GROMACS .gro file of C-alpha atoms in nm:
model
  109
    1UNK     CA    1   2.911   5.909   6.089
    2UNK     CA    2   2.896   6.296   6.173
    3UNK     CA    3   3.023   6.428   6.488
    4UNK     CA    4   2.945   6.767   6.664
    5UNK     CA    5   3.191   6.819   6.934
    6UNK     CA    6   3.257   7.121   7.134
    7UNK     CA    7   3.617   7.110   7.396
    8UNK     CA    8   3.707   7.393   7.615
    9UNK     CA    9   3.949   7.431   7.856
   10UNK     CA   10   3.874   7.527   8.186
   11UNK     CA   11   4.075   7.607   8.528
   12UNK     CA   12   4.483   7.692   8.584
   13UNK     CA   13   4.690   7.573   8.319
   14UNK     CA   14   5.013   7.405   8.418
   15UNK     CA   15   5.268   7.650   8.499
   16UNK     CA   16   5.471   7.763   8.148
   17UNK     CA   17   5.134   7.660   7.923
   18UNK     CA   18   4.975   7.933   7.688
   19UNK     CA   19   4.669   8.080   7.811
   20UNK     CA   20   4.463   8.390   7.744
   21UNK     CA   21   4.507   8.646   8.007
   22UNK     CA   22   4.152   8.691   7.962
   23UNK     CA   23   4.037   8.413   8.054
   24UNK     CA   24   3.929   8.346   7.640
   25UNK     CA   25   3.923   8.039   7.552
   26UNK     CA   26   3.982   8.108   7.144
   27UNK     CA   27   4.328   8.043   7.153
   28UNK     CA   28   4.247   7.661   7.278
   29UNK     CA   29   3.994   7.635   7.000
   30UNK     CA   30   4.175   7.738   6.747
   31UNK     CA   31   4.457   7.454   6.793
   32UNK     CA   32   4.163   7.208   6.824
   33UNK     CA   33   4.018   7.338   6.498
   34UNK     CA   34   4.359   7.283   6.371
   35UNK     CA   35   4.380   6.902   6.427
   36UNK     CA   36   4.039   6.897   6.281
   37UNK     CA   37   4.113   7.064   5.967
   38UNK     CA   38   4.456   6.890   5.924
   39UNK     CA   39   4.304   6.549   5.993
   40UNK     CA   40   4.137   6.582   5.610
   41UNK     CA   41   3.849   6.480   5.710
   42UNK     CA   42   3.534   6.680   5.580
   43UNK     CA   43   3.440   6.906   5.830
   44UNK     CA   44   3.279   7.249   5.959
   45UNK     CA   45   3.312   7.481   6.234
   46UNK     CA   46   3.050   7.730   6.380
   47UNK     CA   47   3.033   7.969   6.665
   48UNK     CA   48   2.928   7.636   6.910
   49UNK     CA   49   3.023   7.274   6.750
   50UNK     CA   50   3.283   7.157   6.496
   51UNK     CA   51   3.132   6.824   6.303
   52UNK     CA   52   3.306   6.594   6.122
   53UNK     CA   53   3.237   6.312   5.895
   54UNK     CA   54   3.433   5.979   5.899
   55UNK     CA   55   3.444   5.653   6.004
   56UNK     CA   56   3.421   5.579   6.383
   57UNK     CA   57   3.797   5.481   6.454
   58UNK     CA   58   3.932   5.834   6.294
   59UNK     CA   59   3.671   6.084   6.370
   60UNK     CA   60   3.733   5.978   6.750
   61UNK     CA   61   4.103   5.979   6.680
   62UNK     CA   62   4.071   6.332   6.550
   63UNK     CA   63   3.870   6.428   6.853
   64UNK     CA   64   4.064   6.249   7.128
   65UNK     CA   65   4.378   6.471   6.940
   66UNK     CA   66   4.190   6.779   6.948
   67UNK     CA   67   4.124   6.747   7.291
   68UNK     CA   68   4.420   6.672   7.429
   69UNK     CA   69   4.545   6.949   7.282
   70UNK     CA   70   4.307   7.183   7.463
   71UNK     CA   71   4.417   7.037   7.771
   72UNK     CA   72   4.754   7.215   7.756
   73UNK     CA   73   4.528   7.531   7.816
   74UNK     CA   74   4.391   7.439   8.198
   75UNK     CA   75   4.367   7.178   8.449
   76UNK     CA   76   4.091   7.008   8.308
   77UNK     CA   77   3.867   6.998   8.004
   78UNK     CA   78   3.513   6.997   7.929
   79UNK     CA   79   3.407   6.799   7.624
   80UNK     CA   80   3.007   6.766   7.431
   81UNK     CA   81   2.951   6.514   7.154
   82UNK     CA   82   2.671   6.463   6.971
   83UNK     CA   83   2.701   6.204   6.671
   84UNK     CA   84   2.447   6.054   6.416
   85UNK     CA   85   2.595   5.735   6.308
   86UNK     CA   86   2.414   5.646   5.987
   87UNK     CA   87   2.661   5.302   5.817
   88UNK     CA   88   2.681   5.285   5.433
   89UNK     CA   89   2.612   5.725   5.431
   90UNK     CA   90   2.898   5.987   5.319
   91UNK     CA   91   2.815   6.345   5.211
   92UNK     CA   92   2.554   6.417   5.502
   93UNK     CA   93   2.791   6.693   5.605
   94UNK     CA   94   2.605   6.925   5.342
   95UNK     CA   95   2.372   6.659   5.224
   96UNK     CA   96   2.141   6.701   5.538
   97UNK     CA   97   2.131   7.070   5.533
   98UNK     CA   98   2.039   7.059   5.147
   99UNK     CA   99   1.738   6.832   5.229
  100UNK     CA  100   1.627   7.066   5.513
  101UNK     CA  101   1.651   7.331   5.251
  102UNK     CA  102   1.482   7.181   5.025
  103UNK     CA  103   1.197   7.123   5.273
  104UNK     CA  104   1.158   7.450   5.357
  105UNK     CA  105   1.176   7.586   4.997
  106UNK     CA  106   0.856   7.336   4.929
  107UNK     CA  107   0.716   7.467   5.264
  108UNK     CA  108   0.715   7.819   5.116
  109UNK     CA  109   0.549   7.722   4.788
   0.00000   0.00000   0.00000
């Protein structure tokens, strides 16, 4: 399966916690990323989602890690998934962007 997810923290943190003066909420995404990354899972991270590829039981354990992390960061947490759960695939992480490259090359012909 791949899974997009997106977590961000949002309202007070607990009293003591480590959050952005700003109001930023990089700091939070950054340990989440972390987890991800760690987890050894193939994976990639852009400016909205992370996605990962794995079997059900450990991508959600990766993302149920990742966002309890967050959480640390404010008094609640907002959390998007999007997954395309495809049995007997692996590789779709870059194997469905080549294809969609590989469409638009033809398209261009």
């Amino acid at each position: 399966m791949l899974l997009a997810f997106s977590v961000a923290p949002s309202g007070q943190p607990a009293e003591g916690s480590a959050a952005a003066a700003d109001g930023s909420v990089h700091d939070a995404v950054a340990e989440a990323v972390k987890i991800v990354r760690d987890s050894g899972l193939p994976n990639r991270t852009d400016s909205m989602f992370t996605t990962i590829e794995g079997e059900w039981d450990e991508v959600f354990d990766v993302v149920k890690r990742a966002t309890e992390a967050v959480g640390k960061y404010g008094s609640r947490v907002s959390l998007v998934i999007k997954a395309d759960i495809r049995p007997g695939y692996s590789g779709e992480l870059t194997g469905k962007v080549e294809r969609l490259e590989d469409a638009l090359s033809a398209q261009e012909s």
